[in-house]
Short mmCIF file of N, CA and C in Angstrom, two decimals:
data_model
loop_
_atom_site.label_atom_id
_atom_site.label_comp_id
_atom_site.label_asym_id
_atom_site.label_seq_id
_atom_site.Cartn_x
_atom_site.Cartn_y
_atom_site.Cartn_z
N MET A 12 -23.05 -9.38 21.47
CA MET A 12 -21.79 -8.76 21.91
C MET A 12 -20.64 -9.72 21.63
N ASN A 13 -19.47 -9.15 21.34
CA ASN A 13 -18.29 -9.99 21.17
C ASN A 13 -17.36 -9.81 22.38
N ALA A 14 -16.22 -10.45 22.35
CA ALA A 14 -15.31 -10.45 23.50
C ALA A 14 -14.81 -9.04 23.84
N ILE A 15 -14.59 -8.21 22.84
CA ILE A 15 -14.11 -6.85 23.13
C ILE A 15 -15.25 -6.01 23.72
N ASP A 16 -16.45 -6.19 23.22
CA ASP A 16 -17.60 -5.51 23.83
C ASP A 16 -17.72 -5.90 25.30
N ASP A 17 -17.57 -7.19 25.59
CA ASP A 17 -17.64 -7.67 26.98
C ASP A 17 -16.53 -7.03 27.82
N TYR A 18 -15.32 -6.97 27.26
CA TYR A 18 -14.20 -6.36 27.98
C TYR A 18 -14.51 -4.90 28.32
N LEU A 19 -14.97 -4.16 27.32
CA LEU A 19 -15.28 -2.75 27.55
C LEU A 19 -16.42 -2.57 28.55
N ALA A 20 -17.41 -3.44 28.48
CA ALA A 20 -18.54 -3.34 29.41
C ALA A 20 -18.09 -3.52 30.86
N GLY A 21 -16.99 -4.24 31.05
CA GLY A 21 -16.46 -4.45 32.39
C GLY A 21 -15.55 -3.35 32.90
N GLN A 22 -15.31 -2.34 32.07
CA GLN A 22 -14.43 -1.23 32.46
C GLN A 22 -15.24 -0.11 33.10
N PRO A 23 -14.70 0.52 34.15
CA PRO A 23 -15.39 1.68 34.73
C PRO A 23 -15.19 2.90 33.83
N GLU A 24 -15.96 3.92 34.06
CA GLU A 24 -15.72 5.20 33.38
C GLU A 24 -14.64 5.96 34.15
N PRO A 25 -13.80 6.72 33.51
CA PRO A 25 -13.81 7.07 32.09
C PRO A 25 -13.04 6.08 31.20
N GLN A 26 -12.46 5.03 31.78
CA GLN A 26 -11.70 4.07 30.97
C GLN A 26 -12.53 3.51 29.81
N ARG A 27 -13.80 3.17 30.08
CA ARG A 27 -14.63 2.56 29.04
C ARG A 27 -14.72 3.45 27.81
N THR A 28 -15.02 4.72 28.02
CA THR A 28 -15.16 5.66 26.90
C THR A 28 -13.81 5.89 26.21
N THR A 29 -12.76 6.03 26.98
CA THR A 29 -11.42 6.25 26.43
C THR A 29 -10.97 5.06 25.60
N LEU A 30 -11.17 3.85 26.13
CA LEU A 30 -10.76 2.65 25.41
C LEU A 30 -11.66 2.39 24.20
N ALA A 31 -12.93 2.75 24.28
CA ALA A 31 -13.82 2.61 23.13
C ALA A 31 -13.35 3.50 21.98
N ALA A 32 -12.88 4.69 22.31
CA ALA A 32 -12.35 5.59 21.27
C ALA A 32 -11.09 5.00 20.65
N LEU A 33 -10.23 4.41 21.49
CA LEU A 33 -9.02 3.77 20.97
C LEU A 33 -9.39 2.57 20.10
N ARG A 34 -10.39 1.84 20.50
CA ARG A 34 -10.86 0.71 19.69
C ARG A 34 -11.28 1.18 18.30
N THR A 35 -12.02 2.26 18.24
CA THR A 35 -12.47 2.81 16.96
C THR A 35 -11.27 3.17 16.09
N THR A 36 -10.25 3.78 16.68
CA THR A 36 -9.05 4.17 15.94
C THR A 36 -8.33 2.95 15.41
N ILE A 37 -8.09 1.96 16.26
CA ILE A 37 -7.37 0.75 15.84
C ILE A 37 -8.17 0.02 14.76
N ALA A 38 -9.47 -0.13 14.97
CA ALA A 38 -10.30 -0.84 13.99
C ALA A 38 -10.28 -0.13 12.63
N ALA A 39 -10.23 1.19 12.63
CA ALA A 39 -10.17 1.94 11.37
C ALA A 39 -8.82 1.75 10.68
N LEU A 40 -7.75 1.64 11.46
CA LEU A 40 -6.42 1.45 10.89
C LEU A 40 -6.19 0.02 10.41
N LEU A 41 -6.84 -0.94 11.08
CA LEU A 41 -6.65 -2.36 10.77
C LEU A 41 -7.98 -3.04 10.43
N PRO A 42 -8.68 -2.56 9.42
CA PRO A 42 -10.00 -3.13 9.13
C PRO A 42 -9.97 -4.59 8.71
N ARG A 43 -8.85 -5.08 8.23
CA ARG A 43 -8.78 -6.47 7.79
C ARG A 43 -8.16 -7.38 8.85
N ALA A 44 -7.83 -6.82 10.01
CA ALA A 44 -7.32 -7.63 11.11
C ALA A 44 -8.49 -8.21 11.90
N GLU A 45 -8.22 -9.29 12.58
CA GLU A 45 -9.24 -9.98 13.38
C GLU A 45 -9.24 -9.43 14.81
N GLU A 46 -10.41 -9.03 15.29
CA GLU A 46 -10.55 -8.62 16.68
C GLU A 46 -10.60 -9.87 17.54
N SER A 47 -9.85 -9.86 18.65
CA SER A 47 -9.80 -11.03 19.52
C SER A 47 -9.38 -10.60 20.92
N ILE A 48 -9.17 -11.58 21.76
CA ILE A 48 -8.60 -11.34 23.08
C ILE A 48 -7.28 -12.09 23.12
N ALA A 49 -6.21 -11.40 23.50
CA ALA A 49 -4.88 -12.00 23.64
C ALA A 49 -4.32 -11.61 24.99
N TYR A 50 -3.90 -12.59 25.74
CA TYR A 50 -3.37 -12.35 27.09
C TYR A 50 -4.37 -11.58 27.95
N GLY A 51 -5.65 -11.85 27.76
CA GLY A 51 -6.70 -11.24 28.56
C GLY A 51 -7.10 -9.83 28.15
N ALA A 52 -6.55 -9.34 27.04
CA ALA A 52 -6.83 -7.97 26.62
C ALA A 52 -7.29 -7.95 25.16
N PRO A 53 -8.08 -6.95 24.77
CA PRO A 53 -8.47 -6.80 23.38
C PRO A 53 -7.25 -6.68 22.47
N ALA A 54 -7.31 -7.36 21.32
CA ALA A 54 -6.18 -7.35 20.39
C ALA A 54 -6.69 -7.46 18.96
N TRP A 55 -5.90 -6.96 18.03
CA TRP A 55 -6.15 -7.09 16.60
C TRP A 55 -5.02 -7.92 16.04
N LYS A 56 -5.41 -9.00 15.34
CA LYS A 56 -4.42 -9.93 14.80
C LYS A 56 -4.44 -9.90 13.28
N ALA A 57 -3.26 -9.84 12.71
CA ALA A 57 -3.08 -9.92 11.26
C ALA A 57 -2.49 -11.30 10.98
N ASP A 58 -3.22 -12.09 10.23
CA ASP A 58 -2.83 -13.46 9.91
C ASP A 58 -2.40 -14.23 11.18
N GLY A 59 -3.17 -14.03 12.26
CA GLY A 59 -2.95 -14.78 13.49
C GLY A 59 -1.94 -14.20 14.46
N THR A 60 -1.29 -13.10 14.10
CA THR A 60 -0.28 -12.49 14.96
C THR A 60 -0.80 -11.16 15.51
N SER A 61 -0.68 -10.98 16.81
CA SER A 61 -1.16 -9.75 17.45
C SER A 61 -0.35 -8.54 16.97
N VAL A 62 -1.08 -7.50 16.56
CA VAL A 62 -0.47 -6.28 16.05
C VAL A 62 -0.70 -5.13 17.01
N ALA A 63 -1.88 -5.02 17.58
CA ALA A 63 -2.23 -3.89 18.45
C ALA A 63 -3.28 -4.34 19.45
N GLY A 64 -3.30 -3.68 20.59
CA GLY A 64 -4.31 -3.98 21.60
C GLY A 64 -4.35 -2.91 22.66
N PHE A 65 -5.19 -3.12 23.66
CA PHE A 65 -5.28 -2.16 24.75
C PHE A 65 -5.75 -2.85 26.02
N ALA A 66 -5.58 -2.12 27.11
CA ALA A 66 -6.04 -2.63 28.41
C ALA A 66 -6.38 -1.44 29.30
N GLY A 67 -7.31 -1.66 30.21
CA GLY A 67 -7.70 -0.64 31.16
C GLY A 67 -7.27 -1.04 32.56
N PHE A 68 -6.80 -0.07 33.32
CA PHE A 68 -6.36 -0.29 34.69
C PHE A 68 -6.98 0.79 35.57
N ALA A 69 -6.84 0.65 36.87
CA ALA A 69 -7.46 1.59 37.80
C ALA A 69 -7.01 3.03 37.59
N LYS A 70 -5.71 3.24 37.33
CA LYS A 70 -5.18 4.59 37.27
C LYS A 70 -4.67 5.00 35.89
N HIS A 71 -4.75 4.11 34.93
CA HIS A 71 -4.29 4.45 33.58
C HIS A 71 -4.88 3.47 32.57
N CYS A 72 -4.69 3.80 31.31
CA CYS A 72 -5.03 2.90 30.21
C CYS A 72 -3.71 2.57 29.50
N ALA A 73 -3.71 1.50 28.72
CA ALA A 73 -2.48 1.11 28.04
C ALA A 73 -2.75 0.67 26.61
N TYR A 74 -1.90 1.12 25.72
CA TYR A 74 -1.85 0.59 24.36
C TYR A 74 -0.84 -0.54 24.39
N LEU A 75 -1.18 -1.67 23.78
CA LEU A 75 -0.30 -2.83 23.78
C LEU A 75 0.22 -3.08 22.37
N PRO A 76 1.53 -2.87 22.14
CA PRO A 76 2.10 -3.08 20.81
C PRO A 76 2.51 -4.53 20.54
N PHE A 77 2.46 -5.38 21.55
CA PHE A 77 2.85 -6.79 21.45
C PHE A 77 4.28 -6.96 21.00
N SER A 78 5.12 -5.96 21.31
CA SER A 78 6.54 -6.03 20.98
C SER A 78 7.29 -4.92 21.70
N GLY A 79 8.32 -5.29 22.42
CA GLY A 79 9.16 -4.29 23.07
C GLY A 79 9.96 -3.48 22.08
N ALA A 80 10.26 -4.07 20.93
CA ALA A 80 11.03 -3.35 19.92
C ALA A 80 10.26 -2.15 19.38
N VAL A 81 8.93 -2.25 19.34
CA VAL A 81 8.11 -1.14 18.83
C VAL A 81 8.24 0.07 19.75
N THR A 82 8.04 -0.13 21.04
CA THR A 82 8.13 1.02 21.96
C THR A 82 9.56 1.55 22.01
N GLU A 83 10.53 0.67 21.92
CA GLU A 83 11.93 1.11 21.92
C GLU A 83 12.25 1.97 20.71
N SER A 84 11.80 1.53 19.54
CA SER A 84 12.09 2.27 18.31
C SER A 84 11.37 3.62 18.25
N LEU A 85 10.21 3.71 18.88
CA LEU A 85 9.44 4.96 18.85
C LEU A 85 9.59 5.79 20.12
N ALA A 86 10.48 5.39 21.02
CA ALA A 86 10.63 6.09 22.31
C ALA A 86 10.78 7.60 22.16
N PRO A 87 11.57 8.11 21.21
CA PRO A 87 11.69 9.57 21.07
C PRO A 87 10.36 10.27 20.75
N GLU A 88 9.44 9.55 20.10
CA GLU A 88 8.14 10.12 19.75
C GLU A 88 7.10 9.93 20.86
N LEU A 89 7.44 9.14 21.86
CA LEU A 89 6.47 8.80 22.91
C LEU A 89 6.83 9.40 24.26
N THR A 90 7.59 10.48 24.26
CA THR A 90 8.04 11.06 25.52
C THR A 90 6.90 11.60 26.39
N ALA A 91 5.75 11.85 25.81
CA ALA A 91 4.60 12.36 26.58
C ALA A 91 3.91 11.24 27.36
N TYR A 92 4.36 9.98 27.16
CA TYR A 92 3.71 8.83 27.78
C TYR A 92 4.73 8.01 28.55
N THR A 93 4.23 7.17 29.45
CA THR A 93 5.10 6.22 30.12
C THR A 93 5.15 4.98 29.23
N ILE A 94 6.36 4.56 28.88
CA ILE A 94 6.48 3.39 28.02
C ILE A 94 7.26 2.29 28.73
N THR A 95 6.88 1.08 28.44
CA THR A 95 7.61 -0.10 28.88
C THR A 95 7.79 -0.97 27.66
N LYS A 96 8.42 -2.12 27.82
CA LYS A 96 8.56 -3.03 26.69
C LYS A 96 7.20 -3.48 26.18
N GLY A 97 6.21 -3.55 27.07
CA GLY A 97 4.93 -4.10 26.69
C GLY A 97 3.79 -3.13 26.56
N SER A 98 4.02 -1.83 26.82
CA SER A 98 2.87 -0.92 26.77
C SER A 98 3.27 0.54 26.64
N VAL A 99 2.28 1.31 26.22
CA VAL A 99 2.35 2.77 26.25
C VAL A 99 1.17 3.17 27.12
N THR A 100 1.44 3.72 28.30
CA THR A 100 0.35 4.07 29.19
C THR A 100 -0.05 5.53 29.01
N PHE A 101 -1.35 5.77 29.20
CA PHE A 101 -1.91 7.11 29.02
C PHE A 101 -3.07 7.30 29.98
N ALA A 102 -3.51 8.54 30.09
CA ALA A 102 -4.55 8.91 31.05
C ALA A 102 -5.86 8.17 30.78
N THR A 103 -6.60 7.92 31.84
CA THR A 103 -7.88 7.21 31.73
C THR A 103 -8.95 8.01 30.99
N ASP A 104 -8.75 9.33 30.89
CA ASP A 104 -9.78 10.17 30.28
C ASP A 104 -9.35 10.82 28.96
N ARG A 105 -8.23 10.35 28.38
CA ARG A 105 -7.74 10.94 27.13
C ARG A 105 -7.17 9.85 26.23
N PRO A 106 -7.87 9.49 25.16
CA PRO A 106 -7.33 8.46 24.25
C PRO A 106 -6.03 8.91 23.60
N LEU A 107 -5.24 7.94 23.18
CA LEU A 107 -4.03 8.28 22.42
C LEU A 107 -4.44 8.97 21.12
N PRO A 108 -3.69 9.97 20.69
CA PRO A 108 -3.99 10.60 19.40
C PRO A 108 -3.85 9.60 18.25
N LYS A 109 -4.65 9.78 17.23
CA LYS A 109 -4.63 8.87 16.08
C LYS A 109 -3.24 8.80 15.47
N THR A 110 -2.52 9.91 15.41
CA THR A 110 -1.19 9.91 14.80
C THR A 110 -0.23 9.00 15.56
N VAL A 111 -0.35 8.94 16.87
CA VAL A 111 0.50 8.07 17.69
C VAL A 111 0.14 6.61 17.42
N VAL A 112 -1.15 6.31 17.38
CA VAL A 112 -1.59 4.94 17.12
C VAL A 112 -1.16 4.51 15.72
N GLU A 113 -1.26 5.40 14.75
CA GLU A 113 -0.82 5.09 13.38
C GLU A 113 0.65 4.68 13.37
N ARG A 114 1.49 5.43 14.08
CA ARG A 114 2.93 5.12 14.12
C ARG A 114 3.19 3.78 14.80
N LEU A 115 2.45 3.52 15.89
CA LEU A 115 2.63 2.25 16.60
C LEU A 115 2.22 1.06 15.74
N VAL A 116 1.09 1.17 15.07
CA VAL A 116 0.61 0.08 14.21
C VAL A 116 1.58 -0.13 13.05
N ALA A 117 2.00 0.95 12.40
CA ALA A 117 2.92 0.83 11.26
C ALA A 117 4.24 0.20 11.69
N ALA A 118 4.74 0.58 12.87
CA ALA A 118 6.00 0.00 13.35
C ALA A 118 5.86 -1.49 13.61
N ARG A 119 4.73 -1.91 14.17
CA ARG A 119 4.53 -3.34 14.43
C ARG A 119 4.41 -4.13 13.13
N LEU A 120 3.66 -3.61 12.16
CA LEU A 120 3.53 -4.30 10.88
C LEU A 120 4.89 -4.39 10.17
N ALA A 121 5.68 -3.32 10.25
CA ALA A 121 7.01 -3.34 9.64
C ALA A 121 7.90 -4.37 10.33
N GLU A 122 7.78 -4.46 11.64
CA GLU A 122 8.58 -5.43 12.39
C GLU A 122 8.24 -6.86 11.97
N LEU A 123 6.98 -7.13 11.70
CA LEU A 123 6.54 -8.47 11.32
C LEU A 123 6.87 -8.81 9.87
N SER A 124 7.13 -7.79 9.06
CA SER A 124 7.31 -7.97 7.63
C SER A 124 8.54 -8.81 7.31
N MET A 125 8.28 -9.91 6.59
CA MET A 125 9.31 -10.79 6.05
C MET A 125 10.23 -11.41 7.10
N VAL A 126 9.71 -11.56 8.31
CA VAL A 126 10.45 -12.24 9.37
C VAL A 126 9.75 -13.57 9.63
N PRO A 127 10.47 -14.68 9.43
CA PRO A 127 9.83 -15.98 9.63
C PRO A 127 9.34 -16.15 11.07
N ASP A 128 8.14 -16.75 11.20
CA ASP A 128 7.60 -17.05 12.52
C ASP A 128 8.18 -18.37 13.01
N ALA A 129 7.66 -18.88 14.12
CA ALA A 129 8.17 -20.11 14.71
C ALA A 129 8.05 -21.31 13.76
N LYS A 130 7.12 -21.24 12.82
CA LYS A 130 6.93 -22.33 11.86
C LYS A 130 7.71 -22.09 10.56
N GLY A 131 8.49 -21.01 10.52
CA GLY A 131 9.29 -20.71 9.34
C GLY A 131 8.57 -19.96 8.24
N VAL A 132 7.37 -19.48 8.52
CA VAL A 132 6.58 -18.77 7.51
C VAL A 132 6.83 -17.27 7.64
N ALA A 133 7.18 -16.64 6.52
CA ALA A 133 7.37 -15.19 6.47
C ALA A 133 6.14 -14.57 5.82
N ARG A 134 5.79 -13.38 6.29
CA ARG A 134 4.63 -12.67 5.75
C ARG A 134 4.95 -11.21 5.57
N ASP A 135 4.23 -10.60 4.67
CA ASP A 135 4.29 -9.15 4.49
C ASP A 135 2.84 -8.67 4.54
N PHE A 136 2.64 -7.46 5.04
CA PHE A 136 1.28 -6.96 5.26
C PHE A 136 1.04 -5.65 4.55
N HIS A 137 -0.19 -5.44 4.13
CA HIS A 137 -0.63 -4.14 3.66
C HIS A 137 -0.78 -3.25 4.90
N PRO A 138 -0.77 -1.94 4.75
CA PRO A 138 -0.90 -1.04 5.92
C PRO A 138 -2.18 -1.23 6.73
N ASP A 139 -3.23 -1.83 6.13
CA ASP A 139 -4.49 -2.03 6.86
C ASP A 139 -4.54 -3.36 7.59
N GLY A 140 -3.41 -4.06 7.66
CA GLY A 140 -3.35 -5.33 8.37
C GLY A 140 -3.68 -6.53 7.51
N GLY A 141 -4.05 -6.30 6.26
CA GLY A 141 -4.33 -7.41 5.35
C GLY A 141 -3.04 -8.05 4.88
N LEU A 142 -3.11 -9.33 4.63
CA LEU A 142 -1.96 -10.08 4.15
C LEU A 142 -1.60 -9.65 2.74
N LYS A 143 -0.31 -9.38 2.52
CA LYS A 143 0.19 -8.96 1.21
C LYS A 143 0.94 -10.12 0.54
N ALA A 144 1.73 -10.86 1.32
CA ALA A 144 2.49 -11.99 0.78
C ALA A 144 2.77 -12.97 1.90
N LYS A 145 2.91 -14.25 1.51
CA LYS A 145 3.17 -15.28 2.52
C LYS A 145 3.90 -16.45 1.88
N GLY A 146 4.95 -16.90 2.56
CA GLY A 146 5.71 -18.05 2.09
C GLY A 146 6.88 -18.31 3.03
N ARG A 147 7.85 -19.06 2.57
CA ARG A 147 9.01 -19.40 3.40
C ARG A 147 10.28 -18.76 2.85
N LEU A 148 11.23 -18.59 3.74
CA LEU A 148 12.55 -18.11 3.38
C LEU A 148 13.56 -19.21 3.70
N LYS A 149 14.63 -19.26 2.90
CA LYS A 149 15.73 -20.18 3.18
C LYS A 149 17.01 -19.40 2.92
N ASP A 150 17.82 -19.27 3.95
CA ASP A 150 19.05 -18.49 3.85
C ASP A 150 18.77 -17.08 3.33
N GLY A 151 17.66 -16.49 3.79
CA GLY A 151 17.30 -15.12 3.42
C GLY A 151 16.69 -14.96 2.04
N GLU A 152 16.49 -16.06 1.33
CA GLU A 152 15.91 -16.02 -0.02
C GLU A 152 14.50 -16.60 0.01
N LEU A 153 13.63 -16.10 -0.88
CA LEU A 153 12.30 -16.69 -1.03
C LEU A 153 12.49 -18.13 -1.48
N HIS A 154 11.74 -19.05 -0.84
CA HIS A 154 11.92 -20.46 -1.12
C HIS A 154 10.61 -21.20 -0.92
N GLY A 155 10.29 -22.10 -1.83
CA GLY A 155 9.05 -22.86 -1.71
C GLY A 155 7.87 -22.06 -2.26
N ASP A 156 6.67 -22.47 -1.86
CA ASP A 156 5.44 -21.85 -2.36
C ASP A 156 5.20 -20.48 -1.73
N TRP A 157 4.80 -19.53 -2.56
CA TRP A 157 4.47 -18.18 -2.12
C TRP A 157 3.14 -17.76 -2.72
N SER A 158 2.44 -16.88 -1.99
CA SER A 158 1.19 -16.28 -2.48
C SER A 158 1.21 -14.79 -2.18
N TRP A 159 0.55 -14.01 -3.07
CA TRP A 159 0.43 -12.56 -2.89
C TRP A 159 -1.04 -12.18 -3.01
N TRP A 160 -1.43 -11.15 -2.25
CA TRP A 160 -2.82 -10.68 -2.27
C TRP A 160 -2.86 -9.19 -2.55
N ARG A 161 -3.94 -8.74 -3.17
CA ARG A 161 -4.18 -7.32 -3.41
C ARG A 161 -4.64 -6.65 -2.11
N LYS A 162 -4.70 -5.33 -2.16
CA LYS A 162 -5.16 -4.57 -0.98
C LYS A 162 -6.58 -4.93 -0.58
N ASP A 163 -7.41 -5.35 -1.55
CA ASP A 163 -8.79 -5.70 -1.22
C ASP A 163 -8.92 -7.13 -0.68
N GLY A 164 -7.81 -7.84 -0.57
CA GLY A 164 -7.82 -9.19 -0.03
C GLY A 164 -7.93 -10.29 -1.06
N SER A 165 -8.15 -9.94 -2.32
CA SER A 165 -8.25 -10.97 -3.36
C SER A 165 -6.86 -11.49 -3.73
N LEU A 166 -6.81 -12.77 -4.06
CA LEU A 166 -5.55 -13.42 -4.44
C LEU A 166 -5.03 -12.81 -5.74
N LEU A 167 -3.77 -12.44 -5.75
CA LEU A 167 -3.14 -11.83 -6.92
C LEU A 167 -2.29 -12.83 -7.70
N ARG A 168 -1.42 -13.58 -6.97
CA ARG A 168 -0.46 -14.43 -7.66
C ARG A 168 -0.02 -15.56 -6.74
N THR A 169 0.31 -16.70 -7.35
CA THR A 169 0.92 -17.81 -6.63
C THR A 169 2.09 -18.32 -7.46
N GLY A 170 3.09 -18.81 -6.76
CA GLY A 170 4.25 -19.37 -7.45
C GLY A 170 5.24 -19.93 -6.46
N SER A 171 6.31 -20.50 -6.99
CA SER A 171 7.33 -21.13 -6.14
C SER A 171 8.71 -20.59 -6.46
N PHE A 172 9.56 -20.70 -5.46
CA PHE A 172 10.96 -20.29 -5.59
C PHE A 172 11.86 -21.44 -5.16
N ASP A 173 13.04 -21.45 -5.71
CA ASP A 173 14.11 -22.34 -5.25
C ASP A 173 15.31 -21.45 -4.99
N GLY A 174 15.53 -21.13 -3.72
CA GLY A 174 16.65 -20.26 -3.37
C GLY A 174 16.59 -18.90 -4.03
N GLY A 175 15.40 -18.32 -4.12
CA GLY A 175 15.23 -16.99 -4.69
C GLY A 175 14.96 -16.98 -6.19
N ARG A 176 15.04 -18.13 -6.84
CA ARG A 176 14.82 -18.25 -8.28
C ARG A 176 13.42 -18.78 -8.53
N GLN A 177 12.67 -18.12 -9.43
CA GLN A 177 11.32 -18.57 -9.78
C GLN A 177 11.40 -19.94 -10.45
N VAL A 178 10.54 -20.87 -9.95
CA VAL A 178 10.47 -22.20 -10.53
C VAL A 178 9.01 -22.63 -10.62
N GLY A 179 8.75 -23.64 -11.42
CA GLY A 179 7.41 -24.21 -11.49
C GLY A 179 6.40 -23.28 -12.14
N THR A 180 5.14 -23.57 -11.87
CA THR A 180 4.04 -22.83 -12.47
C THR A 180 3.67 -21.62 -11.62
N TRP A 181 3.58 -20.48 -12.28
CA TRP A 181 3.17 -19.23 -11.65
C TRP A 181 1.84 -18.82 -12.25
N THR A 182 0.89 -18.45 -11.38
CA THR A 182 -0.43 -18.06 -11.84
C THR A 182 -0.77 -16.68 -11.30
N THR A 183 -1.28 -15.82 -12.19
CA THR A 183 -1.78 -14.51 -11.80
C THR A 183 -3.30 -14.55 -11.95
N TYR A 184 -4.00 -14.00 -10.95
CA TYR A 184 -5.46 -14.07 -10.90
C TYR A 184 -6.07 -12.68 -11.05
N ASP A 185 -7.29 -12.65 -11.60
CA ASP A 185 -8.03 -11.39 -11.65
C ASP A 185 -8.69 -11.16 -10.29
N GLY A 186 -9.40 -10.06 -10.17
CA GLY A 186 -10.00 -9.67 -8.90
C GLY A 186 -11.05 -10.61 -8.34
N VAL A 187 -11.58 -11.52 -9.16
CA VAL A 187 -12.58 -12.48 -8.68
C VAL A 187 -12.01 -13.88 -8.51
N GLY A 188 -10.69 -14.03 -8.72
CA GLY A 188 -10.04 -15.32 -8.47
C GLY A 188 -9.87 -16.21 -9.67
N ASP A 189 -10.19 -15.71 -10.85
CA ASP A 189 -9.99 -16.51 -12.06
C ASP A 189 -8.57 -16.30 -12.59
N PRO A 190 -7.91 -17.38 -13.03
CA PRO A 190 -6.56 -17.24 -13.59
C PRO A 190 -6.56 -16.36 -14.83
N VAL A 191 -5.59 -15.47 -14.89
CA VAL A 191 -5.44 -14.58 -16.03
C VAL A 191 -4.23 -15.02 -16.86
N THR A 192 -3.13 -15.30 -16.19
CA THR A 192 -1.94 -15.79 -16.86
C THR A 192 -1.35 -16.93 -16.07
N VAL A 193 -0.80 -17.88 -16.80
CA VAL A 193 -0.09 -19.01 -16.21
C VAL A 193 1.23 -19.14 -16.96
N LYS A 194 2.32 -19.18 -16.19
CA LYS A 194 3.65 -19.28 -16.82
C LYS A 194 4.42 -20.36 -16.10
N ASP A 195 5.14 -21.18 -16.90
CA ASP A 195 5.96 -22.24 -16.33
C ASP A 195 7.42 -21.83 -16.37
N PHE A 196 8.05 -21.78 -15.22
CA PHE A 196 9.46 -21.42 -15.12
C PHE A 196 10.36 -22.65 -15.07
N GLY A 197 9.78 -23.84 -15.19
CA GLY A 197 10.58 -25.06 -15.13
C GLY A 197 11.17 -25.29 -13.75
N ARG A 198 12.04 -26.19 -13.63
CA ARG A 198 12.70 -26.48 -12.35
C ARG A 198 14.07 -25.97 -12.42
#
């Protein structure tokens, strides 16, 4: 058993069954995200950042978007639920519809896209939670070393920027990681 299995095993019915169904939905939407526990609740992390999660309570269940901006931006679509900055609450015996979860996950991934984290690293994600691109920004421009990945997770390209301008050696890789093209952009 893993940590999420343990969490679910500790939930009473009908929460356990309802949250297990939500787990299946999130896992299908984010197959390349890492299942973990964040803030004591099950969570899916894309490149180390929480994207989606859930929690069970005595009188309700909650979807955790890990961002108040997500629930705020989707508030008109979530009128059937109680929303707060940190959760979308729903009945203990009825999982959130897949379409609602899809919108919540997509909104969180979009929010994370190309926004530098505390270490200054910006990332972009594929819709399944897989990393699409990663590098640094300087004054809103791509700067320093960058990498891009295909939808299947294989490395696509590496290269560097200086204030948004391609510099240095750029390499494009085939699906198994072998270099296909190498181009020098100079400094």
